[in-house]
Short mmCIF file of C-alpha atoms in Angstrom, two decimals:
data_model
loop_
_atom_site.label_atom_id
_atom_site.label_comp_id
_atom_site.label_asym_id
_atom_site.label_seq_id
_atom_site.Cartn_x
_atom_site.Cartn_y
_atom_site.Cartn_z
CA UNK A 267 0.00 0.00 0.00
CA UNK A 268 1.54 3.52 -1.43
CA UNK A 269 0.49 6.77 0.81
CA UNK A 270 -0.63 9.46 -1.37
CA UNK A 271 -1.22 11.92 0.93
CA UNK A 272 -2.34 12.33 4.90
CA UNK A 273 -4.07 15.68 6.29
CA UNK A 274 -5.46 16.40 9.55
CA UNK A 275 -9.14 16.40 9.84
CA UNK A 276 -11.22 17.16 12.78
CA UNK A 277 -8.50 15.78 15.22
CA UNK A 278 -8.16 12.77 12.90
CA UNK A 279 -6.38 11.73 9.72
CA UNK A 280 -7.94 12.13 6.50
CA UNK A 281 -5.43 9.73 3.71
CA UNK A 282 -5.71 9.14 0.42
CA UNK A 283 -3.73 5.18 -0.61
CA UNK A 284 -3.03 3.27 -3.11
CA UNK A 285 -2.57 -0.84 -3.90
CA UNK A 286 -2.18 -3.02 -6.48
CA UNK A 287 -5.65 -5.41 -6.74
CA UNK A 288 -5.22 -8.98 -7.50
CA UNK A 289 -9.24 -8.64 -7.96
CA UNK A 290 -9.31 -5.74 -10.47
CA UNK A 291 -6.29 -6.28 -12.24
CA UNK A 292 -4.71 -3.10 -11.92
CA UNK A 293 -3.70 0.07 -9.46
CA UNK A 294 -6.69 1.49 -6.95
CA UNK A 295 -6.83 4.39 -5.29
CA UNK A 296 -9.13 4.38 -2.10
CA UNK A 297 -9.19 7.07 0.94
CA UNK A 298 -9.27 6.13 4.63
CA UNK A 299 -11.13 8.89 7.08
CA UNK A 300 -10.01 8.18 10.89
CA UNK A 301 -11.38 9.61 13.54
CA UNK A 302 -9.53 11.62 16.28
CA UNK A 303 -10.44 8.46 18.82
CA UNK A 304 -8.49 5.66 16.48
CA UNK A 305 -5.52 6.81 18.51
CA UNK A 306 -6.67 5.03 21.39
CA UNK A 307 -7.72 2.01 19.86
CA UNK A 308 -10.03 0.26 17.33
CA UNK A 309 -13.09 2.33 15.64
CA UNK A 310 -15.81 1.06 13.77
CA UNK A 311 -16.00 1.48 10.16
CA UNK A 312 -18.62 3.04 7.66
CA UNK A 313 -18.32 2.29 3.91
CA UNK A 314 -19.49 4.68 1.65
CA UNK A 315 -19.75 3.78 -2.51
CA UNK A 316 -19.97 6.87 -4.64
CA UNK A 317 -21.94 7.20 -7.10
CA UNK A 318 -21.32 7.17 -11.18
CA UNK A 319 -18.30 9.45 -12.98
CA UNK A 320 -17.11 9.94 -9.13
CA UNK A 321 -13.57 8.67 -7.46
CA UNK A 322 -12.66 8.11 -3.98
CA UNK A 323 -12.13 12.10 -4.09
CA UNK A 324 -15.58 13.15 -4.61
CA UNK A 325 -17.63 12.61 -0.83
CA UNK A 326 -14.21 12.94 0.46
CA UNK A 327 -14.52 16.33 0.04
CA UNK A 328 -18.11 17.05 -0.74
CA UNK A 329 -19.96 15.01 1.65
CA UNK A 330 -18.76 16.53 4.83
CA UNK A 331 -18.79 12.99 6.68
CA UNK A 332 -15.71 13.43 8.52
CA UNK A 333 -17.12 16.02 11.58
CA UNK A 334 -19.11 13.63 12.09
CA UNK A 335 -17.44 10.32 12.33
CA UNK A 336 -15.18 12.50 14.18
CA UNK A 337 -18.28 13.33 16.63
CA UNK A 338 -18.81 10.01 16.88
CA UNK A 339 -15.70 7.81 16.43
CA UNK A 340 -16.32 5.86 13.29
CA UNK A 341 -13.41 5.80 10.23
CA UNK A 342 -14.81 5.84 6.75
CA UNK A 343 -13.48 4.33 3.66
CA UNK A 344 -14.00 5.71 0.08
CA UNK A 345 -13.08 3.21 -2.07
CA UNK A 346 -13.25 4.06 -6.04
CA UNK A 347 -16.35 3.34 -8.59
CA UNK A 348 -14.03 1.49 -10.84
CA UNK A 349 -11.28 0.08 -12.13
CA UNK A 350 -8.98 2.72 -14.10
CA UNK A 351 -5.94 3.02 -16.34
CA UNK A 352 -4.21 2.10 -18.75
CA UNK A 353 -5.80 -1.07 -20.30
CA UNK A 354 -8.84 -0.61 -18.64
CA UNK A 355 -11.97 -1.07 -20.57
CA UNK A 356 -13.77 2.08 -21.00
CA UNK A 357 -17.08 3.19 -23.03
CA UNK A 358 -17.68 6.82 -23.96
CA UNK A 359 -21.29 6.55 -21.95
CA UNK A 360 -20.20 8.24 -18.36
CA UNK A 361 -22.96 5.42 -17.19
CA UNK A 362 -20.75 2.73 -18.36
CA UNK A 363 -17.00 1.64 -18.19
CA UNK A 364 -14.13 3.96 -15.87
CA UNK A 365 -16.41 5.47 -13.11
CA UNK A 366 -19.44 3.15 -13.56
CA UNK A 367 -18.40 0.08 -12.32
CA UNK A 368 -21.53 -0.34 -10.41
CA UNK A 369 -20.69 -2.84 -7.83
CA UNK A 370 -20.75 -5.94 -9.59
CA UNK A 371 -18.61 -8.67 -10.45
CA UNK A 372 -18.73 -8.42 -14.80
CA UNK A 373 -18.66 -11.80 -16.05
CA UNK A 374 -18.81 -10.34 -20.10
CA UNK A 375 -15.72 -9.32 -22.45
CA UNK A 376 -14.49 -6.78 -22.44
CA UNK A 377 -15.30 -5.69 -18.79
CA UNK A 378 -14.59 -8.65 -17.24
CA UNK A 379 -10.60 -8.37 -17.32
CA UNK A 380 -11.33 -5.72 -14.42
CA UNK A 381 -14.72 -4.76 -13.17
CA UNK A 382 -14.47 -6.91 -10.24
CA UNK A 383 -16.33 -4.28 -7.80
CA UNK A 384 -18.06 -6.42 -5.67
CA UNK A 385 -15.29 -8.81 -4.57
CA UNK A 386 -13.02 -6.06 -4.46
CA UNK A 387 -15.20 -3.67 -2.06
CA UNK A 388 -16.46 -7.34 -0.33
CA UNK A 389 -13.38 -8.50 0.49
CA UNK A 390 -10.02 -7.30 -0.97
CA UNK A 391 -10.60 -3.65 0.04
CA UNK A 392 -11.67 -4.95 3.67
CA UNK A 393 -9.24 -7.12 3.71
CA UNK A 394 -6.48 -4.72 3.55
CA UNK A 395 -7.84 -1.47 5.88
CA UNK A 396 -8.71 -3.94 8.76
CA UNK A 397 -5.09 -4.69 8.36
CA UNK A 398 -3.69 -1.72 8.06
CA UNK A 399 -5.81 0.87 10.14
CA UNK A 400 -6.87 0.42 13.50
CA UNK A 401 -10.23 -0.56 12.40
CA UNK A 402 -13.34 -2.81 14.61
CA UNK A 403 -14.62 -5.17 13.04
CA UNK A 404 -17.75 -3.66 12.94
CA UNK A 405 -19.33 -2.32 9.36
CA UNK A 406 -22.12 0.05 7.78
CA UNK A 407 -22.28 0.68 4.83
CA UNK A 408 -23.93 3.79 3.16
CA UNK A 409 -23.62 5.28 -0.24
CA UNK A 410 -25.09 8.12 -2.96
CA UNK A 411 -27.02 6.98 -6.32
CA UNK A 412 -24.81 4.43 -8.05
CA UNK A 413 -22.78 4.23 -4.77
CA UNK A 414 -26.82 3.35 -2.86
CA UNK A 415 -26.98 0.62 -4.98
CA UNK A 416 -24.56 -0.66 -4.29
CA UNK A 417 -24.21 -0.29 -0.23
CA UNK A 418 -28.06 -1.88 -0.32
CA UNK A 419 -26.81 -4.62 -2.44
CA UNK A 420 -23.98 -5.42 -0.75
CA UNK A 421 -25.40 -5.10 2.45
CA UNK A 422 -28.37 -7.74 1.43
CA UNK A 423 -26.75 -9.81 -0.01
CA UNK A 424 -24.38 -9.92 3.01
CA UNK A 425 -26.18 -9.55 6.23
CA UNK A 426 -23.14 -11.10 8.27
CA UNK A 427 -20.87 -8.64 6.87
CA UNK A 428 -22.60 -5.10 7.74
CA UNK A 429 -24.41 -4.57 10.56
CA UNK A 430 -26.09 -1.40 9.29
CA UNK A 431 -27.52 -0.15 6.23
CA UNK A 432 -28.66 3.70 4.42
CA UNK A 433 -28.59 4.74 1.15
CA UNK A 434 -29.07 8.29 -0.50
CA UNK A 435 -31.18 8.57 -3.46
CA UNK A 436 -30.17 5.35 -4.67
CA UNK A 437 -30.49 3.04 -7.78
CA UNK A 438 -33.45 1.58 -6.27
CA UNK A 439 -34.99 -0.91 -9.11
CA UNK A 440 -32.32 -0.83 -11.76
CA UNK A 441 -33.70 -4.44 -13.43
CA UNK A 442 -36.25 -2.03 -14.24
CA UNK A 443 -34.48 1.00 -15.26
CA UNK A 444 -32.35 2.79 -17.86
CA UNK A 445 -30.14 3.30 -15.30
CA UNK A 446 -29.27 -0.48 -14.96
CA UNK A 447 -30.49 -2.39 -17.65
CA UNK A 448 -28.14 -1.17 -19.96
CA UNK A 449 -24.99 -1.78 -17.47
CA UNK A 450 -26.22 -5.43 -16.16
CA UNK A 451 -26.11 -6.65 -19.62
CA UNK A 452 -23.37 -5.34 -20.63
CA UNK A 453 -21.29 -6.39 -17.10
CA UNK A 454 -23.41 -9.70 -16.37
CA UNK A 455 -24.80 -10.54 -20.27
CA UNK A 456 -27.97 -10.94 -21.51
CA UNK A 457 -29.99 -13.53 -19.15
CA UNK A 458 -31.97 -11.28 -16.61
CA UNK A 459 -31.98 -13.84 -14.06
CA UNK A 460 -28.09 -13.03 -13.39
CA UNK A 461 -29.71 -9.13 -12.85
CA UNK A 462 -31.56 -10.30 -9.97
CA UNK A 463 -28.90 -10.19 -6.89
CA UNK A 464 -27.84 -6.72 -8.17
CA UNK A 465 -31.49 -4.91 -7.64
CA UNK A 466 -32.07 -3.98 -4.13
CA UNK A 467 -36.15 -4.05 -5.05
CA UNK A 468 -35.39 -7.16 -5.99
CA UNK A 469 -33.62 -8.44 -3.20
CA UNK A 470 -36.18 -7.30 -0.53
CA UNK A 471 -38.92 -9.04 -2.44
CA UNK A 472 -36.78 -12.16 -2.25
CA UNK A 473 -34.82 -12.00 1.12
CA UNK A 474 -36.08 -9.63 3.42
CA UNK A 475 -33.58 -7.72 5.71
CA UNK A 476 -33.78 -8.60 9.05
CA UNK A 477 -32.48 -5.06 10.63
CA UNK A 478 -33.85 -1.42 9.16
CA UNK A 479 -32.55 0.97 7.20
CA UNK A 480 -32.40 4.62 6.20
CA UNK A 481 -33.17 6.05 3.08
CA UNK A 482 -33.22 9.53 1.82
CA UNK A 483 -34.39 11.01 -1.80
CA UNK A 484 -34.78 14.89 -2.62
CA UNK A 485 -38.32 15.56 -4.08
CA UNK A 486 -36.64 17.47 -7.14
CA UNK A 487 -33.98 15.06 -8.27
CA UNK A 488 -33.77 15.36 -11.89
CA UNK A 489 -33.09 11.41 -11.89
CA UNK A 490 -36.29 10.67 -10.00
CA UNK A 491 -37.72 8.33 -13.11
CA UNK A 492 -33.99 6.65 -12.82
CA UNK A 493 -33.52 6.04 -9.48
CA UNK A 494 -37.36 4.74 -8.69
CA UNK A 495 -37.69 4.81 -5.18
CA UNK A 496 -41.17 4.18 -5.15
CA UNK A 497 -40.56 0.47 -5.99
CA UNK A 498 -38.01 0.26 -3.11
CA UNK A 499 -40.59 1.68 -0.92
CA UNK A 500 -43.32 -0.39 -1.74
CA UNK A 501 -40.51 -3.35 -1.27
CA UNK A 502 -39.94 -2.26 2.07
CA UNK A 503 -43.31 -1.96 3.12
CA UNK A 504 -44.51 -4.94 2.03
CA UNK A 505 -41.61 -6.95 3.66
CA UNK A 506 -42.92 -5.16 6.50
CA UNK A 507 -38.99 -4.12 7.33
CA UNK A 508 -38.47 -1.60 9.67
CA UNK A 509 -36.86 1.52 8.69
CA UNK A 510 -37.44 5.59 7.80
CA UNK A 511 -37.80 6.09 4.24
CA UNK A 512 -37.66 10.18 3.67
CA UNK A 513 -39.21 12.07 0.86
CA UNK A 514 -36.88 15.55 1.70
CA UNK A 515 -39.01 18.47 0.06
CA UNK A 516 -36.83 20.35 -2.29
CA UNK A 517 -33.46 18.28 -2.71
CA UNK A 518 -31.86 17.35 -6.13
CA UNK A 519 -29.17 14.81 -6.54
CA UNK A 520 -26.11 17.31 -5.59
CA UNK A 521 -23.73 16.43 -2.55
CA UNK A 522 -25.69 19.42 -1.15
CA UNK A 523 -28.41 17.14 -0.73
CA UNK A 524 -25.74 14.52 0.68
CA UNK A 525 -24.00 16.79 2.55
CA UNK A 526 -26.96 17.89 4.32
CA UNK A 527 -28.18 14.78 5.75
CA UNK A 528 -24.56 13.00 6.40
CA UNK A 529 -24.83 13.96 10.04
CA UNK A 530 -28.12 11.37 10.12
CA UNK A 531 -26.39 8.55 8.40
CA UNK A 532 -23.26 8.86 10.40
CA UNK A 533 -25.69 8.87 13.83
CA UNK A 534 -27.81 6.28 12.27
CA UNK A 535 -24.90 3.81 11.26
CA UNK A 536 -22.76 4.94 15.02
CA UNK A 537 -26.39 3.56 16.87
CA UNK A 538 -25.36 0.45 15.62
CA UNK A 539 -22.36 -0.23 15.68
CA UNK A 540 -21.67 -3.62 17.06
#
């Protein structure tokens, strides 16, 4: 692991790394947030996935999480949307290639040389922080369009991994969706069955979640017929899984909107914190 760069952050270290995957075939970049109490001892951890065209660098310094896993003594880890470089498939469609690697695991030429985001966030990412960064472990994971379909997928698919779940204004039904359809076939092929563990509408239809979770969508996001919430929410309710789903009158899809409500996920994700 390569340090790119280290800056004190609200009594705590905000870095910026580097690694060579063996999952993704090439050079990541990923940041590390930790909190002022990490000195002492182990913290837990929140995970938060970015959404499309972003980097590690984006909520890093537009989604003001850091006061308050500071606040509340939690690290979070950034890790990148995609694969990148040199020999790294890419599409001139910013919803498909370098910065859209949307969490999965792309079984279909030419992505799958590299677009191994699911293991890699899974387990090659956590892998390495837990053992370099004095890190509990103890996991939420959280994330922003893109990025919230992929924490809610993640997390579903993996209840003994996270022990906490939110999502803002995320890729909600993307089986359903031009956001989606056109990046599960081209990462997982053509049979929609293989769609199915990477749809978080989906997944609560067919497993359930047996902890809540938080979920917030601005009322004027211009992606609003993208994202569909209102399939995730019908989801929810009719698993009858506890949670707060939030309608928030007058937000678009802007880290203002992220920014604004960070301090909630942080708290909500710190609650319950094993």
């Amino acid at each position: 692991m390569k340090t790119i760069s280290e800056n004190t952050c609200f009594g705590g270290t905000q870095g910026v790394y580097s690694h060579t995957s063996t999952v993704c075939n090439c050079d990541m970049t990923f940041a590390v947030y930790l909190p002022p109490q990490a000195k002492s001892g182990p913290v837990p951890v929140l995970w938060y996935l970015s959404g499309l065209t972003c980097t590690h660098e984006n909520a890093m310094t537009k989604a003001a999480l850091q006061e308050h896993a500071a606040r509340r003594g939690m690290a979070v880890v950034y890790p990148d949307t995609s694969p990148r470089g040199e020999g790294v498939a890419d599409d001139e469609d910013y919803a498909l290639g370098q910065g859209a690697g949307f969490y999965v695991n792309a079984t279909q030429a030419p992505w799958a040389a590299h677009f191994q985001m699911y293991d890699y966030v899974l387990t090659e990412l956590r892998e390495l922080v837990m053992a370099q960064f004095p890190l509990a472990d103890s996991h939420g994971i959280t994330g922003h369009s893109m990025g919230g379909h992929g924490a809610l997928t993640l997390a579903l698919n993996n209840p003994d991994k996270f022990a906490s779940v939110s999502a803002f204004a995320p890729i909600a039904n993307p089986t359903a969706s031009d956001w989606g359809r056109v990046q599960l076939a081209a990462y997982l092929g053509e049979d929609e069955t293989a769609w199915q563990a990477h749809d978080a509408t989906v997944l609560i239809n067919a497993k359930g979640w047996s902890r809540d979770v938080l979920i917030d969508q601005g009322t004027s996001d211009q992606f609003l017929e993208l994202l569909k919430p209102e399939a995730l929410s019908a989801a929810l309710a009719s698993a009858r899984i506890p949670g707060v789903f939030r309608m928030q009158p007058g937000y678009d899809h802007s880290y203002y909107f992220v920014s604004t409500f960070a301090g909630d996920h942080v708290d909500w994700h710190a609650d319950r914190a094993g």
